JSON list of C-alpha atoms in Angstrom, two decimals:
[
{"chain": "A", "resi": 1, "resn": "UNK", "atom": "CA", "xyz": [0.48, -7.51, -11.48]},
{"chain": "A", "resi": 2, "resn": "UNK", "atom": "CA", "xyz": [0.85, -10.15, -8.84]},
{"chain": "A", "resi": 3, "resn": "UNK", "atom": "CA", "xyz": [4.61, -10.24, -8.32]},
{"chain": "A", "resi": 4, "resn": "UNK", "atom": "CA", "xyz": [6.87, -7.41, -7.28]},
{"chain": "A", "resi": 5, "resn": "UNK", "atom": "CA", "xyz": [10.38, -7.25, -6.02]},
{"chain": "A", "resi": 6, "resn": "UNK", "atom": "CA", "xyz": [10.22, -5.42, -2.75]},
{"chain": "A", "resi": 7, "resn": "UNK", "atom": "CA", "xyz": [11.81, -2.00, -2.61]},
{"chain": "A", "resi": 8, "resn": "UNK", "atom": "CA", "xyz": [14.72, -1.20, -0.32]},
{"chain": "A", "resi": 9, "resn": "UNK", "atom": "CA", "xyz": [13.73, 1.14, 2.50]},
{"chain": "A", "resi": 10, "resn": "UNK", "atom": "CA", "xyz": [14.59, 4.78, 1.92]},
{"chain": "A", "resi": 11, "resn": "UNK", "atom": "CA", "xyz": [16.05, 5.20, 5.41]},
{"chain": "A", "resi": 12, "resn": "UNK", "atom": "CA", "xyz": [16.93, 3.49, 8.68]},
{"chain": "A", "resi": 13, "resn": "UNK", "atom": "CA", "xyz": [13.87, 1.26, 8.99]},
{"chain": "A", "resi": 14, "resn": "UNK", "atom": "CA", "xyz": [12.66, -2.15, 7.82]},
{"chain": "A", "resi": 15, "resn": "UNK", "atom": "CA", "xyz": [9.82, -2.93, 5.40]},
{"chain": "A", "resi": 16, "resn": "UNK", "atom": "CA", "xyz": [8.02, -5.32, 7.78]},
{"chain": "A", "resi": 17, "resn": "UNK", "atom": "CA", "xyz": [8.10, -6.20, 11.46]},
{"chain": "A", "resi": 18, "resn": "UNK", "atom": "CA", "xyz": [6.27, -9.29, 12.64]},
{"chain": "A", "resi": 19, "resn": "UNK", "atom": "CA", "xyz": [5.10, -9.36, 16.25]},
{"chain": "A", "resi": 20, "resn": "UNK", "atom": "CA", "xyz": [2.62, -11.78, 17.84]},
{"chain": "A", "resi": 21, "resn": "UNK", "atom": "CA", "xyz": [1.25, -12.96, 14.51]},
{"chain": "A", "resi": 22, "resn": "UNK", "atom": "CA", "xyz": [0.83, -9.48, 13.03]},
{"chain": "A", "resi": 23, "resn": "UNK", "atom": "CA", "xyz": [2.92, -8.02, 10.23]},
{"chain": "A", "resi": 24, "resn": "UNK", "atom": "CA", "xyz": [3.29, -4.25, 10.40]},
{"chain": "A", "resi": 25, "resn": "UNK", "atom": "CA", "xyz": [4.17, -2.97, 6.94]},
{"chain": "A", "resi": 26, "resn": "UNK", "atom": "CA", "xyz": [6.04, 0.31, 6.47]},
{"chain": "A", "resi": 27, "resn": "UNK", "atom": "CA", "xyz": [4.54, 2.84, 4.10]},
{"chain": "A", "resi": 28, "resn": "UNK", "atom": "CA", "xyz": [4.97, 1.89, 0.46]},
{"chain": "A", "resi": 29, "resn": "UNK", "atom": "CA", "xyz": [5.19, 4.41, -2.36]},
{"chain": "A", "resi": 30, "resn": "UNK", "atom": "CA", "xyz": [4.31, 3.55, -5.97]},
{"chain": "A", "resi": 31, "resn": "UNK", "atom": "CA", "xyz": [7.89, 2.91, -7.04]},
{"chain": "A", "resi": 32, "resn": "UNK", "atom": "CA", "xyz": [10.09, 0.25, -8.61]},
{"chain": "A", "resi": 33, "resn": "UNK", "atom": "CA", "xyz": [13.50, 0.55, -7.06]},
{"chain": "A", "resi": 34, "resn": "UNK", "atom": "CA", "xyz": [14.35, 4.24, -7.12]},
{"chain": "A", "resi": 35, "resn": "UNK", "atom": "CA", "xyz": [11.87, 5.04, -9.91]},
{"chain": "A", "resi": 36, "resn": "UNK", "atom": "CA", "xyz": [8.64, 6.68, -8.80]},
{"chain": "A", "resi": 37, "resn": "UNK", "atom": "CA", "xyz": [5.93, 5.43, -11.20]},
{"chain": "A", "resi": 38, "resn": "UNK", "atom": "CA", "xyz": [3.34, 8.08, -10.32]},
{"chain": "A", "resi": 39, "resn": "UNK", "atom": "CA", "xyz": [3.98, 11.63, -9.11]},
{"chain": "A", "resi": 40, "resn": "UNK", "atom": "CA", "xyz": [2.07, 14.73, -8.11]},
{"chain": "A", "resi": 41, "resn": "UNK", "atom": "CA", "xyz": [-1.01, 15.75, -6.23]},
{"chain": "A", "resi": 42, "resn": "UNK", "atom": "CA", "xyz": [-4.26, 13.96, -6.86]},
{"chain": "A", "resi": 43, "resn": "UNK", "atom": "CA", "xyz": [-6.86, 16.30, -8.32]},
{"chain": "A", "resi": 44, "resn": "UNK", "atom": "CA", "xyz": [-4.25, 18.52, -9.93]},
{"chain": "A", "resi": 45, "resn": "UNK", "atom": "CA", "xyz": [-1.30, 16.60, -11.43]},
{"chain": "A", "resi": 46, "resn": "UNK", "atom": "CA", "xyz": [-2.83, 13.13, -11.42]},
{"chain": "A", "resi": 47, "resn": "UNK", "atom": "CA", "xyz": [-6.44, 12.10, -12.05]},
{"chain": "A", "resi": 48, "resn": "UNK", "atom": "CA", "xyz": [-8.56, 9.70, -10.03]},
{"chain": "A", "resi": 49, "resn": "UNK", "atom": "CA", "xyz": [-8.07, 6.59, -12.24]},
{"chain": "A", "resi": 50, "resn": "UNK", "atom": "CA", "xyz": [-4.27, 6.99, -12.21]},
{"chain": "A", "resi": 51, "resn": "UNK", "atom": "CA", "xyz": [-4.31, 7.56, -8.44]},
{"chain": "A", "resi": 52, "resn": "UNK", "atom": "CA", "xyz": [-6.35, 4.36, -8.03]},
{"chain": "A", "resi": 53, "resn": "UNK", "atom": "CA", "xyz": [-3.74, 2.49, -10.09]},
{"chain": "A", "resi": 54, "resn": "UNK", "atom": "CA", "xyz": [-0.99, 3.93, -7.89]},
{"chain": "A", "resi": 55, "resn": "UNK", "atom": "CA", "xyz": [-2.88, 2.79, -4.78]},
{"chain": "A", "resi": 56, "resn": "UNK", "atom": "CA", "xyz": [-3.32, -0.71, -6.24]},
{"chain": "A", "resi": 57, "resn": "UNK", "atom": "CA", "xyz": [0.41, -0.85, -7.01]},
{"chain": "A", "resi": 58, "resn": "UNK", "atom": "CA", "xyz": [1.20, 0.17, -3.42]},
{"chain": "A", "resi": 59, "resn": "UNK", "atom": "CA", "xyz": [-1.12, -2.57, -2.14]},
{"chain": "A", "resi": 60, "resn": "UNK", "atom": "CA", "xyz": [0.77, -5.12, -4.24]},
{"chain": "A", "resi": 61, "resn": "UNK", "atom": "CA", "xyz": [4.06, -3.85, -2.82]},
{"chain": "A", "resi": 62, "resn": "UNK", "atom": "CA", "xyz": [2.75, -4.22, 0.74]},
{"chain": "A", "resi": 63, "resn": "UNK", "atom": "CA", "xyz": [1.63, -7.79, 0.09]},
{"chain": "A", "resi": 64, "resn": "UNK", "atom": "CA", "xyz": [4.95, -8.60, -1.59]},
{"chain": "A", "resi": 65, "resn": "UNK", "atom": "CA", "xyz": [6.83, -7.30, 1.46]},
{"chain": "A", "resi": 66, "resn": "UNK", "atom": "CA", "xyz": [4.71, -9.39, 3.83]},
{"chain": "A", "resi": 67, "resn": "UNK", "atom": "CA", "xyz": [4.97, -12.43, 1.59]},
{"chain": "A", "resi": 68, "resn": "UNK", "atom": "CA", "xyz": [8.74, -12.14, 1.53]},
{"chain": "A", "resi": 69, "resn": "UNK", "atom": "CA", "xyz": [8.86, -11.78, 5.32]},
{"chain": "A", "resi": 70, "resn": "UNK", "atom": "CA", "xyz": [6.67, -14.83, 6.05]},
{"chain": "A", "resi": 71, "resn": "UNK", "atom": "CA", "xyz": [7.77, -17.22, 3.31]},
{"chain": "A", "resi": 72, "resn": "UNK", "atom": "CA", "xyz": [4.92, -16.85, 0.85]},
{"chain": "A", "resi": 73, "resn": "UNK", "atom": "CA", "xyz": [1.48, -15.43, 0.29]},
{"chain": "A", "resi": 74, "resn": "UNK", "atom": "CA", "xyz": [-0.12, -18.61, 1.64]},
{"chain": "A", "resi": 75, "resn": "UNK", "atom": "CA", "xyz": [1.08, -17.54, 5.10]},
{"chain": "A", "resi": 76, "resn": "UNK", "atom": "CA", "xyz": [-1.08, -14.42, 4.97]},
{"chain": "A", "resi": 77, "resn": "UNK", "atom": "CA", "xyz": [-4.17, -15.08, 7.08]},
{"chain": "A", "resi": 78, "resn": "UNK", "atom": "CA", "xyz": [-5.98, -11.75, 6.78]},
{"chain": "A", "resi": 79, "resn": "UNK", "atom": "CA", "xyz": [-5.34, -8.13, 5.87]},
{"chain": "A", "resi": 80, "resn": "UNK", "atom": "CA", "xyz": [-6.49, -6.34, 9.02]},
{"chain": "A", "resi": 81, "resn": "UNK", "atom": "CA", "xyz": [-5.99, -2.62, 8.43]},
{"chain": "A", "resi": 82, "resn": "UNK", "atom": "CA", "xyz": [-4.96, -0.42, 5.52]},
{"chain": "A", "resi": 83, "resn": "UNK", "atom": "CA", "xyz": [-4.06, 3.24, 5.93]},
{"chain": "A", "resi": 84, "resn": "UNK", "atom": "CA", "xyz": [-3.71, 5.32, 2.80]},
{"chain": "A", "resi": 85, "resn": "UNK", "atom": "CA", "xyz": [-2.22, 8.78, 2.57]},
{"chain": "A", "resi": 86, "resn": "UNK", "atom": "CA", "xyz": [-3.19, 10.74, -0.52]},
{"chain": "A", "resi": 87, "resn": "UNK", "atom": "CA", "xyz": [-1.30, 13.88, -1.57]},
{"chain": "A", "resi": 88, "resn": "UNK", "atom": "CA", "xyz": [-4.33, 16.00, -2.34]},
{"chain": "A", "resi": 89, "resn": "UNK", "atom": "CA", "xyz": [-4.76, 19.20, -4.31]},
{"chain": "A", "resi": 90, "resn": "UNK", "atom": "CA", "xyz": [-6.76, 21.91, -2.52]},
{"chain": "A", "resi": 91, "resn": "UNK", "atom": "CA", "xyz": [-10.44, 21.01, -2.63]},
{"chain": "A", "resi": 92, "resn": "UNK", "atom": "CA", "xyz": [-9.87, 17.34, -3.55]},
{"chain": "A", "resi": 93, "resn": "UNK", "atom": "CA", "xyz": [-12.19, 15.23, -1.38]},
{"chain": "A", "resi": 94, "resn": "UNK", "atom": "CA", "xyz": [-12.18, 11.81, -3.07]},
{"chain": "A", "resi": 95, "resn": "UNK", "atom": "CA", "xyz": [-9.49, 10.19, -0.93]},
{"chain": "A", "resi": 96, "resn": "UNK", "atom": "CA", "xyz": [-11.71, 7.19, -0.21]},
{"chain": "A", "resi": 97, "resn": "UNK", "atom": "CA", "xyz": [-12.25, 6.64, -3.95]},
{"chain": "A", "resi": 98, "resn": "UNK", "atom": "CA", "xyz": [-8.49, 6.65, -4.48]},
{"chain": "A", "resi": 99, "resn": "UNK", "atom": "CA", "xyz": [-8.20, 3.99, -1.79]},
{"chain": "A", "resi": 100, "resn": "UNK", "atom": "CA", "xyz": [-10.80, 1.86, -3.53]},
{"chain": "A", "resi": 101, "resn": "UNK", "atom": "CA", "xyz": [-7.99, 1.03, -5.98]},
{"chain": "A", "resi": 102, "resn": "UNK", "atom": "CA", "xyz": [-5.99, -0.56, -3.16]},
{"chain": "A", "resi": 103, "resn": "UNK", "atom": "CA", "xyz": [-8.99, -2.27, -1.56]},
{"chain": "A", "resi": 104, "resn": "UNK", "atom": "CA", "xyz": [-10.18, -3.75, -4.85]},
{"chain": "A", "resi": 105, "resn": "UNK", "atom": "CA", "xyz": [-6.66, -5.02, -5.60]},
{"chain": "A", "resi": 106, "resn": "UNK", "atom": "CA", "xyz": [-6.35, -6.70, -2.19]},
{"chain": "A", "resi": 107, "resn": "UNK", "atom": "CA", "xyz": [-9.67, -8.51, -2.59]},
{"chain": "A", "resi": 108, "resn": "UNK", "atom": "CA", "xyz": [-8.87, -9.49, -6.18]},
{"chain": "A", "resi": 109, "resn": "UNK", "atom": "CA", "xyz": [-5.51, -10.87, -5.12]},
{"chain": "A", "resi": 110, "resn": "UNK", "atom": "CA", "xyz": [-6.39, -12.51, -1.78]},
{"chain": "A", "resi": 111, "resn": "UNK", "atom": "CA", "xyz": [-10.15, -13.04, -1.87]},
{"chain": "A", "resi": 112, "resn": "UNK", "atom": "CA", "xyz": [-11.80, -12.76, 1.54]},
{"chain": "A", "resi": 113, "resn": "UNK", "atom": "CA", "xyz": [-8.32, -12.70, 3.15]},
{"chain": "A", "resi": 114, "resn": "UNK", "atom": "CA", "xyz": [-7.93, -9.31, 1.48]},
{"chain": "A", "resi": 115, "resn": "UNK", "atom": "CA", "xyz": [-10.97, -7.67, 3.09]},
{"chain": "A", "resi": 116, "resn": "UNK", "atom": "CA", "xyz": [-9.92, -5.14, 5.70]},
{"chain": "A", "resi": 117, "resn": "UNK", "atom": "CA", "xyz": [-10.64, -2.04, 7.72]},
{"chain": "A", "resi": 118, "resn": "UNK", "atom": "CA", "xyz": [-9.38, 1.18, 6.18]},
{"chain": "A", "resi": 119, "resn": "UNK", "atom": "CA", "xyz": [-8.53, 4.81, 6.73]},
{"chain": "A", "resi": 120, "resn": "UNK", "atom": "CA", "xyz": [-8.02, 7.35, 3.92]},
{"chain": "A", "resi": 121, "resn": "UNK", "atom": "CA", "xyz": [-6.17, 10.55, 4.75]},
{"chain": "A", "resi": 122, "resn": "UNK", "atom": "CA", "xyz": [-5.57, 13.57, 2.55]},
{"chain": "A", "resi": 123, "resn": "UNK", "atom": "CA", "xyz": [-2.16, 15.17, 3.07]},
{"chain": "A", "resi": 124, "resn": "UNK", "atom": "CA", "xyz": [-0.29, 18.16, 1.65]},
{"chain": "A", "resi": 125, "resn": "UNK", "atom": "CA", "xyz": [2.86, 16.28, 0.56]},
{"chain": "A", "resi": 126, "resn": "UNK", "atom": "CA", "xyz": [4.33, 12.78, 0.50]},
{"chain": "A", "resi": 127, "resn": "UNK", "atom": "CA", "xyz": [7.94, 11.60, 0.18]},
{"chain": "A", "resi": 128, "resn": "UNK", "atom": "CA", "xyz": [9.47, 11.97, -3.28]},
{"chain": "A", "resi": 129, "resn": "UNK", "atom": "CA", "xyz": [6.36, 13.75, -4.53]},
{"chain": "A", "resi": 130, "resn": "UNK", "atom": "CA", "xyz": [4.31, 10.53, -4.57]},
{"chain": "A", "resi": 131, "resn": "UNK", "atom": "CA", "xyz": [0.52, 10.80, -4.86]},
{"chain": "A", "resi": 132, "resn": "UNK", "atom": "CA", "xyz": [-0.19, 7.82, -2.57]},
{"chain": "A", "resi": 133, "resn": "UNK", "atom": "CA", "xyz": [1.46, 5.96, 0.31]},
{"chain": "A", "resi": 134, "resn": "UNK", "atom": "CA", "xyz": [0.02, 2.82, 1.93]},
{"chain": "A", "resi": 135, "resn": "UNK", "atom": "CA", "xyz": [0.75, 1.04, 5.18]},
{"chain": "A", "resi": 136, "resn": "UNK", "atom": "CA", "xyz": [-0.85, -2.16, 6.45]},
{"chain": "A", "resi": 137, "resn": "UNK", "atom": "CA", "xyz": [-1.33, -4.49, 9.35]},
{"chain": "A", "resi": 138, "resn": "UNK", "atom": "CA", "xyz": [-1.67, -8.11, 8.28]},
{"chain": "A", "resi": 139, "resn": "UNK", "atom": "CA", "xyz": [-2.34, -11.27, 10.31]},
{"chain": "A", "resi": 140, "resn": "UNK", "atom": "CA", "xyz": [0.19, -13.97, 9.40]},
{"chain": "A", "resi": 141, "resn": "UNK", "atom": "CA", "xyz": [1.17, -17.50, 10.29]},
{"chain": "A", "resi": 142, "resn": "UNK", "atom": "CA", "xyz": [4.25, -17.55, 12.48]}
]
């Protein structure tokens, strides 16, 4: 999947703010419109491969939001930082492997512009019962 329609925010915030050549992307859940495509805790309700797919989908949503904000993917200079939150079952410790789904998708989609720094965080719950939420900082052309 390389094209997504960006989702409307679920509250009083915007999907992307651009400041001094950096795009700060709000957390994206694996959803199309109001439909959550993946749900549950990783390691209990959802397995690692499905969680990686959810993370890849979230990465595509982040890039789509930035692309829409800056007038196209060609105006993305570099993905700088990706933070992934993984709703984890007790004892699940493969958060970084879940995030490999997002990282691999970014590099496949953007090449070297998709390489980035990253943090993977296990959490008890995420909005709407999602297994993964991603946020990004991306360098863009003004």
